[in-house]
Amino acid sequence: MSGLFAAGLILLALAAAADFLGGRFMRSGPLYLIGAAGAGCLAATGGFALTGRLVTLDVAGWLGDPIPGQRAAALAADRLSGLFLAMAFGAALPISVAFASWARRQGPRPGRLGASYALALGAVAVVMTARDAFTALFGWEALTAAFFLLAGAERGRRDRAGAAQITFAFGKLSGAALLIGLLLLAARSHSILLTSFTHAPGGAARTTAQVLLLAGFAIKAGLVPFQIWLPR
């Protein structure tokens, strides 16, 4: 199933790359169909993980060694992350097919909407299955970039540039909170593996890290009182 996991991410990357390179000259319907195929692969990966079998994908060779002596861990889908993969990408599959039908009628469109959509799905998959702080933050920042591009996709509409800038600003604030929180936990546990953070000694540093992580997630999810960027 590792091959299916990799195929899902690769298909989403191909959809994003195709839109970035030829979005002005080609119809985006096929891009969404490629994305639908990627979503189907990831949903199937999640379903397989729900049976209790761990699905791993080694990404250390792609991302390098973030800290000397500590390699980036593999992406992995266990029962919990598999549940979220199955739900998220089980929904993304029919939505992607609907997008393909809509895009077929629209013709070539600027704005890189298809690439933004594919990047968002790929980033979500990375965040759900990351096993170390470096990879999780990599996915989180990719999601910020996707939100920025999605918010500013229709450049002809009034205030789209401002909405994109506000989305990006709140995304960076979320990423900064997450970065500091993860660094505090990594310093206390002497490891970047997320599972090691449960063994971090208690105290002010751990409490501060937990507050920062909660705030980072709340900002990106638009929870009160951080919802003010969502309407725009």
JSON list of C-alpha atoms in Angstrom, two decimals:
[
{"chain": "A", "resi": 1, "resn": "MET", "atom": "CA", "xyz": [0.00, 0.00, 0.00]},
{"chain": "A", "resi": 2, "resn": "SER", "atom": "CA", "xyz": [3.01, 2.31, 0.25]},
{"chain": "A", "resi": 3, "resn": "GLY", "atom": "CA", "xyz": [2.96, 2.51, -3.55]},
{"chain": "A", "resi": 4, "resn": "LEU", "atom": "CA", "xyz": [-0.67, 3.63, -3.50]},
{"chain": "A", "resi": 5, "resn": "PHE", "atom": "CA", "xyz": [0.19, 6.22, -0.83]},
{"chain": "A", "resi": 6, "resn": "ALA", "atom": "CA", "xyz": [3.02, 7.57, -2.99]},
{"chain": "A", "resi": 7, "resn": "ALA", "atom": "CA", "xyz": [0.84, 7.49, -6.11]},
{"chain": "A", "resi": 8, "resn": "GLY", "atom": "CA", "xyz": [-1.76, 9.71, -4.44]},
{"chain": "A", "resi": 9, "resn": "LEU", "atom": "CA", "xyz": [0.81, 12.37, -3.55]},
{"chain": "A", "resi": 10, "resn": "ILE", "atom": "CA", "xyz": [2.52, 12.15, -6.95]},
{"chain": "A", "resi": 11, "resn": "LEU", "atom": "CA", "xyz": [-0.78, 12.55, -8.84]},
{"chain": "A", "resi": 12, "resn": "LEU", "atom": "CA", "xyz": [-1.63, 15.66, -6.84]},
{"chain": "A", "resi": 13, "resn": "ALA", "atom": "CA", "xyz": [1.85, 17.04, -7.50]},
{"chain": "A", "resi": 14, "resn": "LEU", "atom": "CA", "xyz": [1.40, 16.35, -11.24]},
{"chain": "A", "resi": 15, "resn": "ALA", "atom": "CA", "xyz": [-1.95, 18.17, -11.26]},
{"chain": "A", "resi": 16, "resn": "ALA", "atom": "CA", "xyz": [-0.40, 21.19, -9.55]},
{"chain": "A", "resi": 17, "resn": "ALA", "atom": "CA", "xyz": [2.63, 21.23, -11.85]},
{"chain": "A", "resi": 18, "resn": "ALA", "atom": "CA", "xyz": [0.49, 20.91, -14.98]},
{"chain": "A", "resi": 19, "resn": "ASP", "atom": "CA", "xyz": [-1.65, 23.87, -13.95]},
{"chain": "A", "resi": 20, "resn": "PHE", "atom": "CA", "xyz": [1.36, 26.04, -13.06]},
{"chain": "A", "resi": 21, "resn": "LEU", "atom": "CA", "xyz": [3.11, 25.25, -16.35]},
{"chain": "A", "resi": 22, "resn": "GLY", "atom": "CA", "xyz": [0.19, 25.31, -18.75]},
{"chain": "A", "resi": 23, "resn": "GLY", "atom": "CA", "xyz": [-2.85, 26.65, -16.93]},
{"chain": "A", "resi": 24, "resn": "ARG", "atom": "CA", "xyz": [-3.35, 29.57, -19.33]},
{"chain": "A", "resi": 25, "resn": "PHE", "atom": "CA", "xyz": [-3.36, 27.37, -22.41]},
{"chain": "A", "resi": 26, "resn": "MET", "atom": "CA", "xyz": [-5.14, 24.18, -21.39]},
{"chain": "A", "resi": 27, "resn": "ARG", "atom": "CA", "xyz": [-8.50, 23.24, -19.97]},
{"chain": "A", "resi": 28, "resn": "SER", "atom": "CA", "xyz": [-8.37, 22.47, -16.26]},
{"chain": "A", "resi": 29, "resn": "GLY", "atom": "CA", "xyz": [-10.92, 19.64, -16.36]},
{"chain": "A", "resi": 30, "resn": "PRO", "atom": "CA", "xyz": [-8.23, 16.94, -16.78]},
{"chain": "A", "resi": 31, "resn": "LEU", "atom": "CA", "xyz": [-6.28, 18.46, -13.87]},
{"chain": "A", "resi": 32, "resn": "TYR", "atom": "CA", "xyz": [-9.19, 17.85, -11.53]},
{"chain": "A", "resi": 33, "resn": "LEU", "atom": "CA", "xyz": [-9.55, 14.30, -12.83]},
{"chain": "A", "resi": 34, "resn": "ILE", "atom": "CA", "xyz": [-5.88, 13.71, -12.02]},
{"chain": "A", "resi": 35, "resn": "GLY", "atom": "CA", "xyz": [-6.60, 15.18, -8.59]},
{"chain": "A", "resi": 36, "resn": "ALA", "atom": "CA", "xyz": [-9.59, 12.88, -8.23]},
{"chain": "A", "resi": 37, "resn": "ALA", "atom": "CA", "xyz": [-7.36, 9.90, -8.96]},
{"chain": "A", "resi": 38, "resn": "GLY", "atom": "CA", "xyz": [-4.88, 11.11, -6.34]},
{"chain": "A", "resi": 39, "resn": "ALA", "atom": "CA", "xyz": [-7.68, 11.60, -3.81]},
{"chain": "A", "resi": 40, "resn": "GLY", "atom": "CA", "xyz": [-8.93, 8.09, -4.53]},
{"chain": "A", "resi": 41, "resn": "CYS", "atom": "CA", "xyz": [-5.48, 6.64, -3.86]},
{"chain": "A", "resi": 42, "resn": "LEU", "atom": "CA", "xyz": [-5.20, 8.48, -0.54]},
{"chain": "A", "resi": 43, "resn": "ALA", "atom": "CA", "xyz": [-8.73, 7.52, 0.51]},
{"chain": "A", "resi": 44, "resn": "ALA", "atom": "CA", "xyz": [-7.90, 3.87, -0.23]},
{"chain": "A", "resi": 45, "resn": "THR", "atom": "CA", "xyz": [-4.69, 4.23, 1.79]},
{"chain": "A", "resi": 46, "resn": "GLY", "atom": "CA", "xyz": [-6.71, 5.53, 4.72]},
{"chain": "A", "resi": 47, "resn": "GLY", "atom": "CA", "xyz": [-9.20, 2.69, 4.41]},
{"chain": "A", "resi": 48, "resn": "PHE", "atom": "CA", "xyz": [-6.38, 0.14, 4.43]},
{"chain": "A", "resi": 49, "resn": "ALA", "atom": "CA", "xyz": [-4.86, 1.77, 7.54]},
{"chain": "A", "resi": 50, "resn": "LEU", "atom": "CA", "xyz": [-8.23, 1.50, 9.28]},
{"chain": "A", "resi": 51, "resn": "THR", "atom": "CA", "xyz": [-7.83, -2.27, 9.22]},
{"chain": "A", "resi": 52, "resn": "GLY", "atom": "CA", "xyz": [-4.96, -1.88, 11.67]},
{"chain": "A", "resi": 53, "resn": "ARG", "atom": "CA", "xyz": [-2.05, -2.17, 9.24]},
{"chain": "A", "resi": 54, "resn": "LEU", "atom": "CA", "xyz": [0.45, 0.70, 9.26]},
{"chain": "A", "resi": 55, "resn": "VAL", "atom": "CA", "xyz": [1.16, 2.26, 5.86]},
{"chain": "A", "resi": 56, "resn": "THR", "atom": "CA", "xyz": [4.49, 4.11, 5.69]},
{"chain": "A", "resi": 57, "resn": "LEU", "atom": "CA", "xyz": [6.22, 6.20, 3.07]},
{"chain": "A", "resi": 58, "resn": "ASP", "atom": "CA", "xyz": [9.86, 7.19, 3.54]},
{"chain": "A", "resi": 59, "resn": "VAL", "atom": "CA", "xyz": [10.30, 10.86, 2.67]},
{"chain": "A", "resi": 60, "resn": "ALA", "atom": "CA", "xyz": [13.66, 11.43, 4.32]},
{"chain": "A", "resi": 61, "resn": "GLY", "atom": "CA", "xyz": [15.40, 11.22, 0.96]},
{"chain": "A", "resi": 62, "resn": "TRP", "atom": "CA", "xyz": [13.12, 13.92, -0.47]},
{"chain": "A", "resi": 63, "resn": "LEU", "atom": "CA", "xyz": [13.33, 16.44, 2.37]},
{"chain": "A", "resi": 64, "resn": "GLY", "atom": "CA", "xyz": [16.87, 15.79, 3.59]},
{"chain": "A", "resi": 65, "resn": "ASP", "atom": "CA", "xyz": [18.05, 15.84, 7.20]},
{"chain": "A", "resi": 66, "resn": "PRO", "atom": "CA", "xyz": [16.50, 18.84, 9.00]},
{"chain": "A", "resi": 67, "resn": "ILE", "atom": "CA", "xyz": [18.78, 18.44, 12.03]},
{"chain": "A", "resi": 68, "resn": "PRO", "atom": "CA", "xyz": [22.26, 16.84, 11.92]},
{"chain": "A", "resi": 69, "resn": "GLY", "atom": "CA", "xyz": [21.99, 13.34, 13.27]},
{"chain": "A", "resi": 70, "resn": "GLN", "atom": "CA", "xyz": [18.19, 13.18, 13.02]},
{"chain": "A", "resi": 71, "resn": "ARG", "atom": "CA", "xyz": [16.53, 12.11, 9.81]},
{"chain": "A", "resi": 72, "resn": "ALA", "atom": "CA", "xyz": [13.04, 13.18, 8.83]},
{"chain": "A", "resi": 73, "resn": "ALA", "atom": "CA", "xyz": [10.75, 10.29, 9.64]},
{"chain": "A", "resi": 74, "resn": "ALA", "atom": "CA", "xyz": [8.48, 8.59, 7.15]},
{"chain": "A", "resi": 75, "resn": "LEU", "atom": "CA", "xyz": [4.91, 9.63, 6.53]},
{"chain": "A", "resi": 76, "resn": "ALA", "atom": "CA", "xyz": [2.66, 7.04, 8.10]},
{"chain": "A", "resi": 77, "resn": "ALA", "atom": "CA", "xyz": [-1.04, 6.23, 8.18]},
{"chain": "A", "resi": 78, "resn": "ASP", "atom": "CA", "xyz": [-2.23, 4.40, 11.28]},
{"chain": "A", "resi": 79, "resn": "ARG", "atom": "CA", "xyz": [-5.81, 3.88, 12.45]},
{"chain": "A", "resi": 80, "resn": "LEU", "atom": "CA", "xyz": [-6.30, 7.51, 13.52]},
{"chain": "A", "resi": 81, "resn": "SER", "atom": "CA", "xyz": [-4.65, 9.23, 10.56]},
{"chain": "A", "resi": 82, "resn": "GLY", "atom": "CA", "xyz": [-6.21, 6.61, 8.29]},
{"chain": "A", "resi": 83, "resn": "LEU", "atom": "CA", "xyz": [-9.64, 7.63, 9.54]},
{"chain": "A", "resi": 84, "resn": "PHE", "atom": "CA", "xyz": [-8.97, 11.27, 8.63]},
{"chain": "A", "resi": 85, "resn": "LEU", "atom": "CA", "xyz": [-7.51, 10.30, 5.26]},
{"chain": "A", "resi": 86, "resn": "ALA", "atom": "CA", "xyz": [-10.56, 8.21, 4.44]},
{"chain": "A", "resi": 87, "resn": "MET", "atom": "CA", "xyz": [-12.97, 11.00, 5.46]},
{"chain": "A", "resi": 88, "resn": "ALA", "atom": "CA", "xyz": [-11.11, 13.91, 3.85]},
{"chain": "A", "resi": 89, "resn": "PHE", "atom": "CA", "xyz": [-10.20, 12.25, 0.58]},
{"chain": "A", "resi": 90, "resn": "GLY", "atom": "CA", "xyz": [-13.36, 10.21, 0.39]},
{"chain": "A", "resi": 91, "resn": "ALA", "atom": "CA", "xyz": [-15.08, 13.61, 0.18]},
{"chain": "A", "resi": 92, "resn": "ALA", "atom": "CA", "xyz": [-12.42, 15.08, -2.12]},
{"chain": "A", "resi": 93, "resn": "LEU", "atom": "CA", "xyz": [-12.93, 12.37, -4.74]},
{"chain": "A", "resi": 94, "resn": "PRO", "atom": "CA", "xyz": [-16.53, 13.20, -5.80]},
{"chain": "A", "resi": 95, "resn": "ILE", "atom": "CA", "xyz": [-15.89, 16.94, -5.33]},
{"chain": "A", "resi": 96, "resn": "SER", "atom": "CA", "xyz": [-12.91, 16.71, -7.68]},
{"chain": "A", "resi": 97, "resn": "VAL", "atom": "CA", "xyz": [-15.05, 15.00, -10.30]},
{"chain": "A", "resi": 98, "resn": "ALA", "atom": "CA", "xyz": [-17.64, 17.78, -9.92]},
{"chain": "A", "resi": 99, "resn": "PHE", "atom": "CA", "xyz": [-14.87, 20.36, -10.35]},
{"chain": "A", "resi": 100, "resn": "ALA", "atom": "CA", "xyz": [-13.76, 18.61, -13.54]},
{"chain": "A", "resi": 101, "resn": "SER", "atom": "CA", "xyz": [-17.28, 18.90, -14.97]},
{"chain": "A", "resi": 102, "resn": "TRP", "atom": "CA", "xyz": [-17.43, 22.59, -14.02]},
{"chain": "A", "resi": 103, "resn": "ALA", "atom": "CA", "xyz": [-13.95, 23.35, -15.39]},
{"chain": "A", "resi": 104, "resn": "ARG", "atom": "CA", "xyz": [-14.73, 21.65, -18.70]},
{"chain": "A", "resi": 105, "resn": "ARG", "atom": "CA", "xyz": [-17.40, 24.28, -19.34]},
{"chain": "A", "resi": 106, "resn": "GLN", "atom": "CA", "xyz": [-15.22, 27.19, -18.23]},
{"chain": "A", "resi": 107, "resn": "GLY", "atom": "CA", "xyz": [-12.27, 26.70, -20.59]},
{"chain": "A", "resi": 108, "resn": "PRO", "atom": "CA", "xyz": [-8.74, 27.90, -19.80]},
{"chain": "A", "resi": 109, "resn": "ARG", "atom": "CA", "xyz": [-8.70, 30.21, -16.78]},
{"chain": "A", "resi": 110, "resn": "PRO", "atom": "CA", "xyz": [-5.86, 32.20, -15.21]},
{"chain": "A", "resi": 111, "resn": "GLY", "atom": "CA", "xyz": [-5.34, 32.27, -11.47]},
{"chain": "A", "resi": 112, "resn": "ARG", "atom": "CA", "xyz": [-3.90, 28.78, -10.98]},
{"chain": "A", "resi": 113, "resn": "LEU", "atom": "CA", "xyz": [-7.03, 27.58, -9.21]},
{"chain": "A", "resi": 114, "resn": "GLY", "atom": "CA", "xyz": [-6.37, 23.94, -10.11]},
{"chain": "A", "resi": 115, "resn": "ALA", "atom": "CA", "xyz": [-2.80, 24.09, -8.79]},
{"chain": "A", "resi": 116, "resn": "SER", "atom": "CA", "xyz": [-3.98, 25.71, -5.55]},
{"chain": "A", "resi": 117, "resn": "TYR", "atom": "CA", "xyz": [-6.60, 23.00, -5.07]},
{"chain": "A", "resi": 118, "resn": "ALA", "atom": "CA", "xyz": [-4.08, 20.19, -5.67]},
{"chain": "A", "resi": 119, "resn": "LEU", "atom": "CA", "xyz": [-1.51, 21.81, -3.36]},
{"chain": "A", "resi": 120, "resn": "ALA", "atom": "CA", "xyz": [-4.12, 22.13, -0.61]},
{"chain": "A", "resi": 121, "resn": "LEU", "atom": "CA", "xyz": [-5.06, 18.44, -0.83]},
{"chain": "A", "resi": 122, "resn": "GLY", "atom": "CA", "xyz": [-1.42, 17.32, -0.88]},
{"chain": "A", "resi": 123, "resn": "ALA", "atom": "CA", "xyz": [-0.58, 19.52, 2.10]},
{"chain": "A", "resi": 124, "resn": "VAL", "atom": "CA", "xyz": [-3.51, 18.12, 4.08]},
{"chain": "A", "resi": 125, "resn": "ALA", "atom": "CA", "xyz": [-2.28, 14.57, 3.42]},
{"chain": "A", "resi": 126, "resn": "VAL", "atom": "CA", "xyz": [1.22, 15.47, 4.64]},
{"chain": "A", "resi": 127, "resn": "VAL", "atom": "CA", "xyz": [-0.07, 17.14, 7.81]},
{"chain": "A", "resi": 128, "resn": "MET", "atom": "CA", "xyz": [-2.30, 14.15, 8.61]},
{"chain": "A", "resi": 129, "resn": "THR", "atom": "CA", "xyz": [0.46, 11.58, 8.22]},
{"chain": "A", "resi": 130, "resn": "ALA", "atom": "CA", "xyz": [3.63, 13.42, 9.34]},
{"chain": "A", "resi": 131, "resn": "ARG", "atom": "CA", "xyz": [5.61, 11.65, 12.04]},
{"chain": "A", "resi": 132, "resn": "ASP", "atom": "CA", "xyz": [8.11, 14.38, 12.86]},
{"chain": "A", "resi": 133, "resn": "ALA", "atom": "CA", "xyz": [7.93, 18.10, 13.54]},
{"chain": "A", "resi": 134, "resn": "PHE", "atom": "CA", "xyz": [9.89, 19.11, 10.43]},
{"chain": "A", "resi": 135, "resn": "THR", "atom": "CA", "xyz": [7.60, 17.28, 8.01]},
{"chain": "A", "resi": 136, "resn": "ALA", "atom": "CA", "xyz": [4.47, 18.47, 9.83]},
{"chain": "A", "resi": 137, "resn": "LEU", "atom": "CA", "xyz": [5.62, 22.09, 9.59]},
{"chain": "A", "resi": 138, "resn": "PHE", "atom": "CA", "xyz": [6.53, 21.59, 5.92]},
{"chain": "A", "resi": 139, "resn": "GLY", "atom": "CA", "xyz": [2.94, 20.46, 5.21]},
{"chain": "A", "resi": 140, "resn": "TRP", "atom": "CA", "xyz": [1.51, 23.28, 7.34]},
{"chain": "A", "resi": 141, "resn": "GLU", "atom": "CA", "xyz": [3.38, 25.97, 5.43]},
{"chain": "A", "resi": 142, "resn": "ALA", "atom": "CA", "xyz": [2.40, 24.37, 2.11]},
{"chain": "A", "resi": 143, "resn": "LEU", "atom": "CA", "xyz": [-1.22, 24.64, 3.24]},
{"chain": "A", "resi": 144, "resn": "THR", "atom": "CA", "xyz": [-0.68, 28.34, 3.98]},
{"chain": "A", "resi": 145, "resn": "ALA", "atom": "CA", "xyz": [0.62, 28.83, 0.44]},
{"chain": "A", "resi": 146, "resn": "ALA", "atom": "CA", "xyz": [-2.40, 26.98, -0.96]},
{"chain": "A", "resi": 147, "resn": "PHE", "atom": "CA", "xyz": [-4.84, 29.13, 1.05]},
{"chain": "A", "resi": 148, "resn": "PHE", "atom": "CA", "xyz": [-3.06, 32.28, -0.18]},
{"chain": "A", "resi": 149, "resn": "LEU", "atom": "CA", "xyz": [-3.38, 31.19, -3.81]},
{"chain": "A", "resi": 150, "resn": "LEU", "atom": "CA", "xyz": [-7.01, 30.10, -3.39]},
{"chain": "A", "resi": 151, "resn": "ALA", "atom": "CA", "xyz": [-8.02, 33.39, -1.76]},
{"chain": "A", "resi": 152, "resn": "GLY", "atom": "CA", "xyz": [-6.48, 35.39, -4.60]},
{"chain": "A", "resi": 153, "resn": "ALA", "atom": "CA", "xyz": [-7.42, 33.09, -7.48]},
{"chain": "A", "resi": 154, "resn": "GLU", "atom": "CA", "xyz": [-10.10, 35.35, -9.02]},
{"chain": "A", "resi": 155, "resn": "ARG", "atom": "CA", "xyz": [-7.95, 38.44, -9.45]},
{"chain": "A", "resi": 156, "resn": "GLY", "atom": "CA", "xyz": [-10.61, 40.31, -11.38]},
{"chain": "A", "resi": 157, "resn": "ARG", "atom": "CA", "xyz": [-12.89, 40.49, -8.35]},
{"chain": "A", "resi": 158, "resn": "ARG", "atom": "CA", "xyz": [-12.64, 43.43, -5.99]},
{"chain": "A", "resi": 159, "resn": "ASP", "atom": "CA", "xyz": [-10.61, 42.96, -2.79]},
{"chain": "A", "resi": 160, "resn": "ARG", "atom": "CA", "xyz": [-9.16, 39.59, -3.86]},
{"chain": "A", "resi": 161, "resn": "ALA", "atom": "CA", "xyz": [-5.60, 40.86, -3.40]},
{"chain": "A", "resi": 162, "resn": "GLY", "atom": "CA", "xyz": [-6.40, 42.15, 0.06]},
{"chain": "A", "resi": 163, "resn": "ALA", "atom": "CA", "xyz": [-8.10, 38.90, 1.03]},
{"chain": "A", "resi": 164, "resn": "ALA", "atom": "CA", "xyz": [-5.08, 36.91, -0.13]},
{"chain": "A", "resi": 165, "resn": "GLN", "atom": "CA", "xyz": [-2.71, 39.11, 1.86]},
{"chain": "A", "resi": 166, "resn": "ILE", "atom": "CA", "xyz": [-4.77, 38.78, 5.05]},
{"chain": "A", "resi": 167, "resn": "THR", "atom": "CA", "xyz": [-5.02, 35.02, 4.55]},
{"chain": "A", "resi": 168, "resn": "PHE", "atom": "CA", "xyz": [-1.25, 34.82, 4.13]},
{"chain": "A", "resi": 169, "resn": "ALA", "atom": "CA", "xyz": [-0.60, 36.99, 7.20]},
{"chain": "A", "resi": 170, "resn": "PHE", "atom": "CA", "xyz": [-2.79, 34.85, 9.45]},
{"chain": "A", "resi": 171, "resn": "GLY", "atom": "CA", "xyz": [-1.26, 31.71, 7.93]},
{"chain": "A", "resi": 172, "resn": "LYS", "atom": "CA", "xyz": [2.24, 32.91, 8.80]},
{"chain": "A", "resi": 173, "resn": "LEU", "atom": "CA", "xyz": [1.09, 33.80, 12.32]},
{"chain": "A", "resi": 174, "resn": "SER", "atom": "CA", "xyz": [-0.28, 30.27, 12.65]},
{"chain": "A", "resi": 175, "resn": "GLY", "atom": "CA", "xyz": [2.97, 28.80, 11.32]},
{"chain": "A", "resi": 176, "resn": "ALA", "atom": "CA", "xyz": [5.08, 30.88, 13.71]},
{"chain": "A", "resi": 177, "resn": "ALA", "atom": "CA", "xyz": [3.06, 29.70, 16.71]},
{"chain": "A", "resi": 178, "resn": "LEU", "atom": "CA", "xyz": [3.39, 26.11, 15.53]},
{"chain": "A", "resi": 179, "resn": "LEU", "atom": "CA", "xyz": [7.14, 26.48, 14.92]},
{"chain": "A", "resi": 180, "resn": "ILE", "atom": "CA", "xyz": [7.88, 27.89, 18.37]},
{"chain": "A", "resi": 181, "resn": "GLY", "atom": "CA", "xyz": [5.66, 25.31, 20.06]},
{"chain": "A", "resi": 182, "resn": "LEU", "atom": "CA", "xyz": [7.30, 22.42, 18.21]},
{"chain": "A", "resi": 183, "resn": "LEU", "atom": "CA", "xyz": [10.79, 23.76, 18.93]},
{"chain": "A", "resi": 184, "resn": "LEU", "atom": "CA", "xyz": [10.02, 23.97, 22.65]},
{"chain": "A", "resi": 185, "resn": "LEU", "atom": "CA", "xyz": [8.80, 20.36, 22.69]},
{"chain": "A", "resi": 186, "resn": "ALA", "atom": "CA", "xyz": [11.76, 19.18, 20.60]},
{"chain": "A", "resi": 187, "resn": "ALA", "atom": "CA", "xyz": [14.18, 20.89, 22.98]},
{"chain": "A", "resi": 188, "resn": "ARG", "atom": "CA", "xyz": [12.53, 19.25, 25.99]},
{"chain": "A", "resi": 189, "resn": "SER", "atom": "CA", "xyz": [12.29, 15.77, 24.44]},
{"chain": "A", "resi": 190, "resn": "HIS", "atom": "CA", "xyz": [15.62, 15.94, 22.51]},
{"chain": "A", "resi": 191, "resn": "SER", "atom": "CA", "xyz": [13.90, 14.59, 19.39]},
{"chain": "A", "resi": 192, "resn": "ILE", "atom": "CA", "xyz": [11.84, 15.90, 16.49]},
{"chain": "A", "resi": 193, "resn": "LEU", "atom": "CA", "xyz": [9.59, 12.81, 16.40]},
{"chain": "A", "resi": 194, "resn": "LEU", "atom": "CA", "xyz": [6.03, 13.75, 17.30]},
{"chain": "A", "resi": 195, "resn": "THR", "atom": "CA", "xyz": [5.59, 10.60, 19.40]},
{"chain": "A", "resi": 196, "resn": "SER", "atom": "CA", "xyz": [8.53, 11.66, 21.59]},
{"chain": "A", "resi": 197, "resn": "PHE", "atom": "CA", "xyz": [6.72, 14.85, 22.62]},
{"chain": "A", "resi": 198, "resn": "THR", "atom": "CA", "xyz": [4.43, 12.88, 24.93]},
{"chain": "A", "resi": 199, "resn": "HIS", "atom": "CA", "xyz": [7.50, 12.17, 27.07]},
{"chain": "A", "resi": 200, "resn": "ALA", "atom": "CA", "xyz": [8.59, 15.83, 27.34]},
{"chain": "A", "resi": 201, "resn": "PRO", "atom": "CA", "xyz": [8.97, 16.80, 31.01]},
{"chain": "A", "resi": 202, "resn": "GLY", "atom": "CA", "xyz": [6.21, 18.96, 32.44]},
{"chain": "A", "resi": 203, "resn": "GLY", "atom": "CA", "xyz": [6.75, 22.59, 33.30]},
{"chain": "A", "resi": 204, "resn": "ALA", "atom": "CA", "xyz": [6.40, 26.07, 31.89]},
{"chain": "A", "resi": 205, "resn": "ALA", "atom": "CA", "xyz": [8.04, 25.19, 28.56]},
{"chain": "A", "resi": 206, "resn": "ARG", "atom": "CA", "xyz": [5.66, 22.31, 27.87]},
{"chain": "A", "resi": 207, "resn": "THR", "atom": "CA", "xyz": [2.60, 24.34, 28.90]},
{"chain": "A", "resi": 208, "resn": "THR", "atom": "CA", "xyz": [3.70, 27.25, 26.70]},
{"chain": "A", "resi": 209, "resn": "ALA", "atom": "CA", "xyz": [4.24, 24.87, 23.79]},
{"chain": "A", "resi": 210, "resn": "GLN", "atom": "CA", "xyz": [0.77, 23.39, 24.19]},
{"chain": "A", "resi": 211, "resn": "VAL", "atom": "CA", "xyz": [-0.82, 26.86, 24.27]},
{"chain": "A", "resi": 212, "resn": "LEU", "atom": "CA", "xyz": [1.12, 27.89, 21.14]},
{"chain": "A", "resi": 213, "resn": "LEU", "atom": "CA", "xyz": [0.14, 24.72, 19.27]},
{"chain": "A", "resi": 214, "resn": "LEU", "atom": "CA", "xyz": [-3.52, 25.18, 20.19]},
{"chain": "A", "resi": 215, "resn": "ALA", "atom": "CA", "xyz": [-3.37, 28.81, 19.04]},
{"chain": "A", "resi": 216, "resn": "GLY", "atom": "CA", "xyz": [-1.66, 27.83, 15.78]},
{"chain": "A", "resi": 217, "resn": "PHE", "atom": "CA", "xyz": [-4.33, 25.26, 14.95]},
{"chain": "A", "resi": 218, "resn": "ALA", "atom": "CA", "xyz": [-7.13, 27.64, 16.00]},
{"chain": "A", "resi": 219, "resn": "ILE", "atom": "CA", "xyz": [-5.86, 30.41, 13.71]},
{"chain": "A", "resi": 220, "resn": "LYS", "atom": "CA", "xyz": [-5.66, 28.15, 10.65]},
{"chain": "A", "resi": 221, "resn": "ALA", "atom": "CA", "xyz": [-9.06, 26.57, 11.37]},
{"chain": "A", "resi": 222, "resn": "GLY", "atom": "CA", "xyz": [-10.62, 30.00, 11.93]},
{"chain": "A", "resi": 223, "resn": "LEU", "atom": "CA", "xyz": [-11.86, 29.25, 15.44]},
{"chain": "A", "resi": 224, "resn": "VAL", "atom": "CA", "xyz": [-13.17, 32.13, 17.58]},
{"chain": "A", "resi": 225, "resn": "PRO", "atom": "CA", "xyz": [-11.54, 34.61, 18.21]},
{"chain": "A", "resi": 226, "resn": "PHE", "atom": "CA", "xyz": [-9.27, 33.96, 15.20]},
{"chain": "A", "resi": 227, "resn": "GLN", "atom": "CA", "xyz": [-12.09, 33.73, 12.64]},
{"chain": "A", "resi": 228, "resn": "ILE", "atom": "CA", "xyz": [-11.73, 37.30, 11.34]},
{"chain": "A", "resi": 229, "resn": "TRP", "atom": "CA", "xyz": [-9.72, 36.31, 8.24]},
{"chain": "A", "resi": 230, "resn": "LEU", "atom": "CA", "xyz": [-12.30, 33.78, 7.00]},
{"chain": "A", "resi": 231, "resn": "PRO", "atom": "CA", "xyz": [-15.09, 36.08, 5.69]},
{"chain": "A", "resi": 232, "resn": "ARG", "atom": "CA", "xyz": [-12.69, 37.91, 3.34]}
]
